[in-house]
Coordinates of C-alpha atoms and ligand atoms in Angstrom, one line a residue:
M1 CA 57.7 69.1 7.3
R2 CA 59.3 66.9 9.9
E3 CA 62.6 65.2 9.1
V4 CA 62.2 61.6 8.0
T5 CA 64.9 59.2 7.4
T6 CA 64.4 57.3 4.1
F7 CA 64.8 53.6 3.9
V8 CA 66.8 53.5 0.6
T9 CA 69.4 50.7 0.8
H10 CA 70.8 50.6 -2.7
L11 CA 70.0 50.8 -6.4
E12 CA 69.5 47.6 -8.4
C13 CA 70.0 46.8 -12.1
S14 CA 66.5 45.9 -13.5
G15 CA 68.2 43.4 -15.8
T16 CA 70.8 41.6 -13.8
G17 CA 69.9 42.4 -10.2
R18 CA 73.4 43.8 -9.5
K19 CA 73.6 46.3 -6.7
Y20 CA 74.7 49.9 -7.0
E21 CA 75.4 52.6 -4.5
A22 CA 72.5 54.9 -3.8
D23 CA 73.9 58.2 -2.5
T24 CA 75.9 59.1 -5.6
V25 CA 75.0 60.2 -9.1
Q26 CA 73.9 57.2 -11.2
G27 CA 72.5 56.7 -14.7
L28 CA 72.0 53.3 -16.3
S29 CA 73.6 50.1 -15.1
E30 CA 76.7 48.7 -16.8
T31 CA 74.5 46.6 -19.0
G32 CA 72.5 49.7 -20.1
K33 CA 69.4 48.9 -18.1
P34 CA 67.4 51.1 -15.8
L35 CA 68.3 51.2 -12.1
L36 CA 65.6 50.6 -9.5
V37 CA 65.6 52.1 -6.0
R38 CA 65.4 49.4 -3.3
Y39 CA 64.4 50.1 0.3
D40 CA 64.7 48.5 3.7
L41 CA 61.0 47.4 3.7
D42 CA 61.2 46.0 7.3
G43 CA 62.4 49.4 8.6
L44 CA 59.7 51.1 6.5
T45 CA 57.0 48.8 8.0
R46 CA 58.1 49.7 11.5
A47 CA 58.2 53.5 10.7
V48 CA 54.8 54.1 9.2
E49 CA 51.3 52.7 9.5
K50 CA 48.3 53.4 7.4
P51 CA 46.6 55.7 10.0
D52 CA 49.8 57.9 10.0
L53 CA 48.9 59.1 6.5
M54 CA 45.6 60.6 7.7
D55 CA 47.4 63.5 9.5
R56 CA 49.5 64.4 6.5
E57 CA 49.1 66.9 3.7
P58 CA 47.6 65.6 0.5
G59 CA 50.0 65.0 -2.4
L60 CA 52.9 62.7 -3.1
W61 CA 55.2 63.9 -0.3
R62 CA 52.8 62.2 2.2
Y63 CA 54.5 59.0 1.1
R64 CA 57.9 60.2 2.2
E65 CA 59.1 56.9 3.7
F66 CA 58.5 55.3 0.3
L67 CA 60.6 57.9 -1.5
P68 CA 64.4 58.4 -1.8
V69 CA 64.9 62.0 -0.7
R70 CA 66.9 62.1 2.5
K71 CA 66.7 65.7 3.6
S72 CA 63.4 67.7 3.6
E73 CA 65.3 70.8 2.6
N74 CA 66.0 69.2 -0.8
I75 CA 62.3 68.7 -1.6
V76 CA 61.4 70.7 -4.7
S77 CA 57.6 71.2 -4.8
L78 CA 55.1 73.1 -6.8
G79 CA 52.1 72.1 -4.7
E80 CA 51.4 68.6 -6.0
V81 CA 47.8 67.6 -5.3
M82 CA 46.3 64.2 -4.7
T83 CA 44.5 63.8 -8.1
P84 CA 40.8 63.0 -8.0
I85 CA 39.3 59.7 -9.1
L86 CA 36.2 60.5 -11.0
A87 CA 33.5 57.9 -11.7
A88 CA 32.0 57.9 -15.2
P89 CA 28.4 56.6 -14.6
R90 CA 26.9 57.8 -17.9
L91 CA 29.6 56.1 -19.9
R92 CA 29.2 53.0 -17.8
A93 CA 25.5 52.9 -18.5
K94 CA 26.1 53.5 -22.2
F95 CA 28.7 50.8 -22.5
G96 CA 27.0 48.3 -20.2
G97 CA 30.1 47.3 -18.3
G98 CA 31.6 47.6 -14.8
E99 CA 32.6 50.7 -12.9
I100 CA 34.7 53.2 -14.8
L101 CA 37.0 55.3 -12.7
I102 CA 39.1 58.1 -14.3
K103 CA 42.2 59.2 -12.3
D104 CA 42.6 62.8 -13.5
E105 CA 46.3 63.5 -13.4
G106 CA 45.8 66.8 -15.4
R107 CA 45.4 68.5 -12.0
L108 CA 49.0 68.3 -11.2
P109 CA 51.5 71.2 -11.6
T110 CA 52.4 71.8 -15.3
G111 CA 49.1 70.0 -16.1
S112 CA 50.4 66.5 -16.4
F113 CA 51.6 63.5 -14.4
K114 CA 55.1 64.2 -15.6
A115 CA 55.2 66.5 -12.5
R116 CA 55.4 63.4 -10.3
G117 CA 58.5 62.0 -11.9
L118 CA 60.3 65.3 -12.3
A119 CA 59.5 66.4 -8.7
L120 CA 61.5 63.4 -7.6
A121 CA 64.2 63.6 -10.2
V122 CA 64.9 67.3 -9.5
S123 CA 64.7 66.9 -5.8
M124 CA 67.2 64.0 -6.0
A125 CA 69.4 66.0 -8.4
K126 CA 69.4 68.8 -5.8
E127 CA 70.3 66.4 -3.0
L128 CA 73.2 65.0 -5.1
G129 CA 74.5 68.4 -6.1
I130 CA 73.5 68.4 -9.7
T131 CA 72.9 71.9 -11.1
R132 CA 72.2 71.4 -14.8
M133 CA 69.7 68.9 -16.3
A134 CA 68.8 68.0 -19.9
M135 CA 66.2 65.8 -21.5
P136 CA 64.5 64.9 -24.8
T137 CA 60.7 65.3 -24.7
N138 CA 57.5 65.1 -26.6
G139 CA 56.3 68.0 -24.5
N140 CA 55.0 67.3 -21.0
A141 CA 58.1 65.9 -19.5
G142 CA 60.1 68.9 -20.7
A143 CA 57.6 71.3 -19.2
A144 CA 57.8 69.6 -15.9
L145 CA 61.6 69.5 -16.0
A146 CA 61.7 73.2 -16.8
A147 CA 59.3 74.1 -14.1
Y148 CA 60.9 72.1 -11.3
C149 CA 64.5 73.1 -12.3
S150 CA 63.5 76.8 -12.2
R151 CA 61.9 76.2 -8.9
A152 CA 65.1 74.6 -7.6
G153 CA 67.3 77.3 -9.2
M154 CA 68.8 74.9 -11.6
E155 CA 69.5 75.1 -15.4
S156 CA 67.6 73.0 -17.9
F157 CA 68.1 72.1 -21.5
V158 CA 65.2 70.6 -23.4
F159 CA 65.2 69.0 -26.8
C160 CA 61.9 68.4 -28.7
P161 CA 60.9 66.9 -32.0
E162 CA 60.1 69.9 -34.2
D163 CA 56.4 68.9 -34.5
T164 CA 55.9 68.9 -30.7
P165 CA 52.7 70.7 -29.9
E166 CA 53.3 74.5 -29.9
V167 CA 51.8 75.0 -26.5
N168 CA 54.3 72.6 -24.9
I169 CA 57.3 74.3 -26.6
R170 CA 56.2 77.7 -25.5
E171 CA 55.5 76.5 -22.0
I172 CA 58.9 74.9 -21.7
A173 CA 60.7 78.0 -22.8
L174 CA 58.6 80.3 -20.7
Q175 CA 59.3 78.2 -17.6
G176 CA 63.0 78.8 -18.1
A177 CA 64.5 76.0 -20.1
E178 CA 66.9 76.4 -23.0
T179 CA 64.5 75.0 -25.6
F180 CA 65.5 73.3 -28.9
L181 CA 63.5 71.8 -31.8
A182 CA 65.1 69.1 -33.8
N183 CA 64.1 67.5 -37.1
G184 CA 63.7 64.0 -35.7
L185 CA 61.8 62.0 -33.1
I186 CA 62.2 61.8 -29.3
N187 CA 64.9 59.0 -29.7
D188 CA 66.9 61.3 -31.9
C189 CA 66.7 64.1 -29.3
G190 CA 67.7 61.5 -26.7
R191 CA 70.9 60.9 -28.7
I192 CA 71.8 64.6 -28.5
V193 CA 71.3 64.7 -24.8
G194 CA 73.4 61.5 -24.3
E195 CA 76.2 62.6 -26.5
G196 CA 76.4 66.1 -25.1
E197 CA 76.8 64.9 -21.5
T198 CA 80.5 65.4 -21.3
A199 CA 80.8 68.6 -23.3
M200 CA 77.9 70.3 -21.5
N201 CA 78.2 68.7 -18.1
W202 CA 74.5 68.2 -17.8
F203 CA 72.6 65.3 -16.2
D204 CA 70.6 63.1 -18.6
T205 CA 67.1 63.1 -17.2
S206 CA 65.7 60.9 -20.1
T207 CA 62.9 58.5 -19.2
L208 CA 64.4 55.6 -17.1
K209 CA 68.0 56.8 -17.7
E210 CA 68.1 58.0 -14.1
P211 CA 66.5 56.0 -11.2
Y212 CA 64.1 58.6 -9.6
R213 CA 61.4 59.5 -12.1
I214 CA 60.0 56.0 -11.6
E215 CA 59.9 56.6 -7.8
G216 CA 57.8 59.7 -8.5
K217 CA 55.5 57.9 -10.9
K218 CA 55.3 55.1 -8.3
T219 CA 53.2 57.5 -6.1
M220 CA 50.3 57.0 -8.6
G221 CA 50.1 53.4 -7.4
L222 CA 50.4 54.4 -3.7
E223 CA 47.8 57.1 -4.1
L224 CA 45.4 55.0 -6.0
A225 CA 45.6 52.2 -3.4
E226 CA 45.1 54.7 -0.5
Q227 CA 42.2 56.4 -2.3
L228 CA 40.5 53.1 -3.0
D229 CA 40.9 52.1 0.7
W230 CA 43.7 49.7 -0.2
Q231 CA 41.4 47.6 -2.5
L232 CA 43.1 47.7 -5.9
P233 CA 40.8 47.8 -9.0
D234 CA 40.4 44.8 -11.3
I235 CA 42.1 46.4 -14.3
I236 CA 44.2 49.5 -15.0
L237 CA 44.4 51.0 -18.5
Y238 CA 47.6 53.1 -18.9
P239 CA 48.6 55.1 -22.0
T240 CA 52.1 53.8 -22.5
G241 CA 55.0 55.6 -24.0
G242 CA 58.2 55.0 -22.1
G243 CA 56.1 53.1 -19.5
T244 CA 57.5 54.8 -16.4
G245 CA 54.0 55.0 -14.8
L246 CA 53.1 51.4 -15.5
I247 CA 56.5 50.2 -14.2
G248 CA 56.3 52.6 -11.2
M249 CA 52.8 51.4 -10.2
W250 CA 53.8 47.8 -10.5
K251 CA 56.7 48.5 -8.2
A252 CA 54.4 50.4 -5.8
F253 CA 52.1 47.3 -5.5
E254 CA 55.0 45.1 -4.9
E255 CA 56.3 47.3 -2.1
L256 CA 52.8 47.7 -0.6
E257 CA 52.4 43.9 -0.5
A258 CA 55.8 43.4 1.0
I259 CA 54.9 45.7 3.9
G260 CA 51.5 44.0 4.3
W261 CA 49.3 47.0 3.3
I262 CA 47.6 45.1 0.4
G263 CA 47.1 41.5 -0.3
R264 CA 48.3 39.5 -3.3
K265 CA 45.6 40.6 -5.7
R266 CA 46.9 42.7 -8.5
P267 CA 45.0 44.7 -11.1
R268 CA 45.4 43.5 -14.7
M269 CA 47.7 46.0 -16.3
V270 CA 46.8 47.1 -19.8
A271 CA 49.3 49.0 -21.9
V272 CA 47.4 51.2 -24.3
Q273 CA 49.3 52.6 -27.4
A274 CA 48.3 54.4 -30.6
S275 CA 48.1 52.3 -33.8
G276 CA 50.6 54.7 -35.4
C277 CA 53.2 53.9 -32.7
A278 CA 52.7 50.5 -31.0
P279 CA 56.0 48.8 -30.4
I280 CA 54.9 47.3 -27.0
V281 CA 51.7 45.9 -28.5
K282 CA 53.7 44.3 -31.3
A283 CA 56.2 42.7 -28.9
Y284 CA 53.3 41.6 -26.7
E285 CA 51.5 39.9 -29.5
Q286 CA 54.7 38.2 -30.8
G287 CA 55.5 36.9 -27.3
A288 CA 58.8 38.9 -27.3
D289 CA 60.6 40.1 -24.2
H290 CA 61.9 43.3 -26.0
A291 CA 60.3 45.6 -28.5
E292 CA 61.7 46.5 -31.8
P293 CA 61.9 50.3 -32.6
W294 CA 58.8 51.5 -34.4
R295 CA 59.3 53.2 -37.7
D296 CA 57.5 56.3 -38.9
A297 CA 55.8 56.8 -35.5
H298 CA 52.8 59.1 -35.8
T299 CA 49.8 59.8 -33.6
I300 CA 47.9 62.8 -32.2
A301 CA 48.7 61.4 -28.7
A302 CA 52.2 62.9 -28.6
G303 CA 52.8 61.6 -25.1
I304 CA 52.8 58.0 -26.3
R305 CA 54.7 58.6 -29.5
V306 CA 57.7 56.8 -28.2
P307 CA 59.2 54.5 -30.9
A308 CA 61.6 52.7 -28.5
A309 CA 61.3 52.3 -24.7
L310 CA 64.3 51.5 -22.6
G311 CA 62.1 49.7 -20.1
D312 CA 60.2 47.7 -22.7
F313 CA 61.0 44.4 -20.9
L314 CA 59.7 45.8 -17.6
I315 CA 56.5 46.9 -19.2
L316 CA 55.9 43.6 -20.9
N317 CA 56.8 41.8 -17.7
A318 CA 54.2 43.7 -15.6
V319 CA 51.5 43.3 -18.3
R320 CA 52.1 39.5 -18.6
E321 CA 52.5 38.8 -14.9
S322 CA 49.3 40.7 -14.1
G323 CA 47.3 38.8 -16.7
G324 CA 46.7 42.0 -18.6
F325 CA 47.4 42.8 -22.3
A326 CA 48.7 45.5 -24.7
V327 CA 46.5 47.1 -27.2
A328 CA 46.5 49.8 -29.8
V329 CA 43.8 52.2 -30.9
D330 CA 43.5 54.5 -34.0
D331 CA 43.6 58.3 -33.7
D332 CA 40.0 58.6 -34.9
L333 CA 38.8 56.4 -32.1
I334 CA 40.9 58.5 -29.7
Q335 CA 39.3 61.6 -30.9
A336 CA 35.8 60.1 -30.7
A337 CA 36.5 58.9 -27.1
Q338 CA 37.7 62.4 -26.1
E339 CA 34.5 64.0 -27.4
E340 CA 32.3 61.3 -25.9
C341 CA 33.8 61.7 -22.4
A342 CA 33.7 65.5 -22.6
R343 CA 30.0 65.5 -23.6
E344 CA 28.8 62.7 -21.4
E345 CA 30.8 63.3 -18.2
G346 CA 32.2 66.8 -18.4
I347 CA 35.7 65.5 -18.3
L348 CA 38.1 66.8 -21.0
L349 CA 40.6 64.1 -21.5
C350 CA 44.0 64.5 -23.2
P351 CA 44.3 62.4 -26.3
E352 CA 46.5 59.9 -24.4
G353 CA 43.8 59.5 -21.7
A354 CA 41.2 59.3 -24.4
A355 CA 43.2 56.4 -25.8
T356 CA 42.5 54.4 -22.7
L357 CA 38.8 55.1 -22.9
A358 CA 38.8 54.1 -26.6
A359 CA 40.6 50.9 -25.7
Y360 CA 38.3 50.2 -22.8
K361 CA 35.2 50.6 -24.9
R362 CA 36.4 48.3 -27.7
E363 CA 37.8 45.6 -25.4
L364 CA 34.7 45.6 -23.3
A365 CA 32.7 44.9 -26.4
S366 CA 35.2 42.2 -27.5
G367 CA 35.0 40.5 -24.1
R368 CA 38.6 41.0 -23.3
I369 CA 37.5 43.2 -20.4
G370 CA 34.8 41.7 -18.3
K371 CA 31.5 43.3 -17.6
S372 CA 32.0 43.2 -13.9
E373 CA 35.6 44.4 -13.8
R374 CA 36.2 47.7 -12.0
A375 CA 38.5 49.7 -14.3
V376 CA 40.8 52.6 -13.6
L377 CA 41.7 54.7 -16.6
F378 CA 44.6 57.2 -16.5
N379 CA 44.1 60.7 -17.8
C380 CA 47.7 61.8 -17.8
A381 CA 47.3 65.5 -18.7
T382 CA 44.8 68.2 -18.9
G383 CA 42.9 68.2 -22.2
L384 CA 43.4 72.0 -22.2
K385 CA 47.0 71.7 -23.4
Y386 CA 46.0 70.2 -26.8
P387 CA 44.5 71.7 -29.9
M388 CA 40.8 71.7 -29.9
P389 CA 38.4 71.8 -32.8
A390 CA 37.0 75.2 -33.9
A391 CA 33.6 75.9 -32.5
G392 CA 31.0 78.6 -31.8
R393 CA 28.2 80.0 -33.9
F394 CA 28.2 83.6 -35.1
I395 CA 25.6 86.1 -33.8
D396 CA 25.2 89.3 -35.8
L397 CA 24.4 92.0 -33.3
N398 CA 22.9 94.2 -36.0
E399 CA 20.1 91.7 -36.4
K400 CA 17.4 90.8 -33.9
T401 CA 18.4 87.7 -32.1
D402 CA 16.2 84.7 -33.0
Y403 CA 16.2 82.9 -29.6
E404 CA 14.2 80.0 -30.9
A405 CA 17.0 79.1 -33.3
L406 CA 19.7 78.9 -30.5
A407 CA 19.0 75.4 -29.3
S408 CA 20.3 73.1 -32.0
Ligands
PLP501 C1 54.5 61.0 -20.9 C2 53.1 60.8 -21.2 C3 52.5 59.6 -21.3 C4 53.3 58.3 -21.2 O1 53.8 58.1 -20.0 P1 54.9 57.0 -19.7 O2 54.8 56.7 -18.2 O3 56.2 57.6 -20.0 O4 54.6 55.8 -20.5 C5 51.1 59.5 -21.5 N1 50.4 60.6 -21.6 C6 50.9 61.8 -21.5 C7 50.0 63.0 -21.6 C8 52.3 62.0 -21.3 O5 52.8 63.2 -21.1

């Protein structure tokens, strides 16, 4: 890959706007808010034009000028693909609404879009000389951290709630992380990571506690825009836990407009949560700027079981500014949507992705989503990582097979 200068100028506190130096290890701002990466957008405009992208490899590194890594040798990659956008015409016909497009992020390394964020976080850690990373996780982020750290020759320490899906725990351990199960939720695990920073000399890679995972997730917005020929959809439904992806895409659209690659039109951003853990929805409905921590969080959609999000105000801001909304769906609707999509379209969504379809279906019926709106739904992980219902009918080979009886 050719050497490209990046256009990073500084980091900025998302709460106060205060500037921070970029080329040094940074966590949160002094006021405890996430730091956002800022770029010299004029320089970027002069350096790259849309047609330049056509000659580049697919995947998130094609947006090098929009990303913070300065030296190509620090890029840590596991072959990130450009994820397909799949139309769902049968569901569309069934529901009677507008175009439904599913961006299938399950194709990425480690089977989830956490790969985008961690590819950037680990590459930047390498660039800044960090060799040991730690994080609390509900599963997918830990798997991506473990994989990218092993790829980079770094150590990783991952802390999961004890009821994290077994497949995630095993995957994390197998990919080289020191793996721990704690009797609490992700926020409790986050406390262990934060408090252990001095004793263990690890870097806290928790959602939004370092500036670069957002930049990785931002590539979903860049990629979506490019794939749709720079015409953003009318509405985006995003399964929201910590909200990195929603915040990242919103940032991508802002940067794309600033360099003149898209116009002013923004998709309505819809934050989808599960009824058993819906702090953002509650804050949205109450008109609050911040969300209160959710008690007794539970849902089959582990990736969005996040009782308190550091970037709550950024999520709420994007949702409101875009004219979108926040909405929660029950686990049984999530399961029904997963099954319906698999049967009708041959796409096996993860429960979090299925939550966006459940929300789409219900809010189309309620009129909150318009019949002519072109919608993009995010399927954030491969459905194969999650428990599936038992199936298959027994055939006794000692008996003569009754073929007529096979079609049910
Ligand atoms: C992490 C995760 C989410 C939530 O993503 P955020 O950007 O942190 O809100 C949704 N679905 C899956 C499968 C995840 O792993």
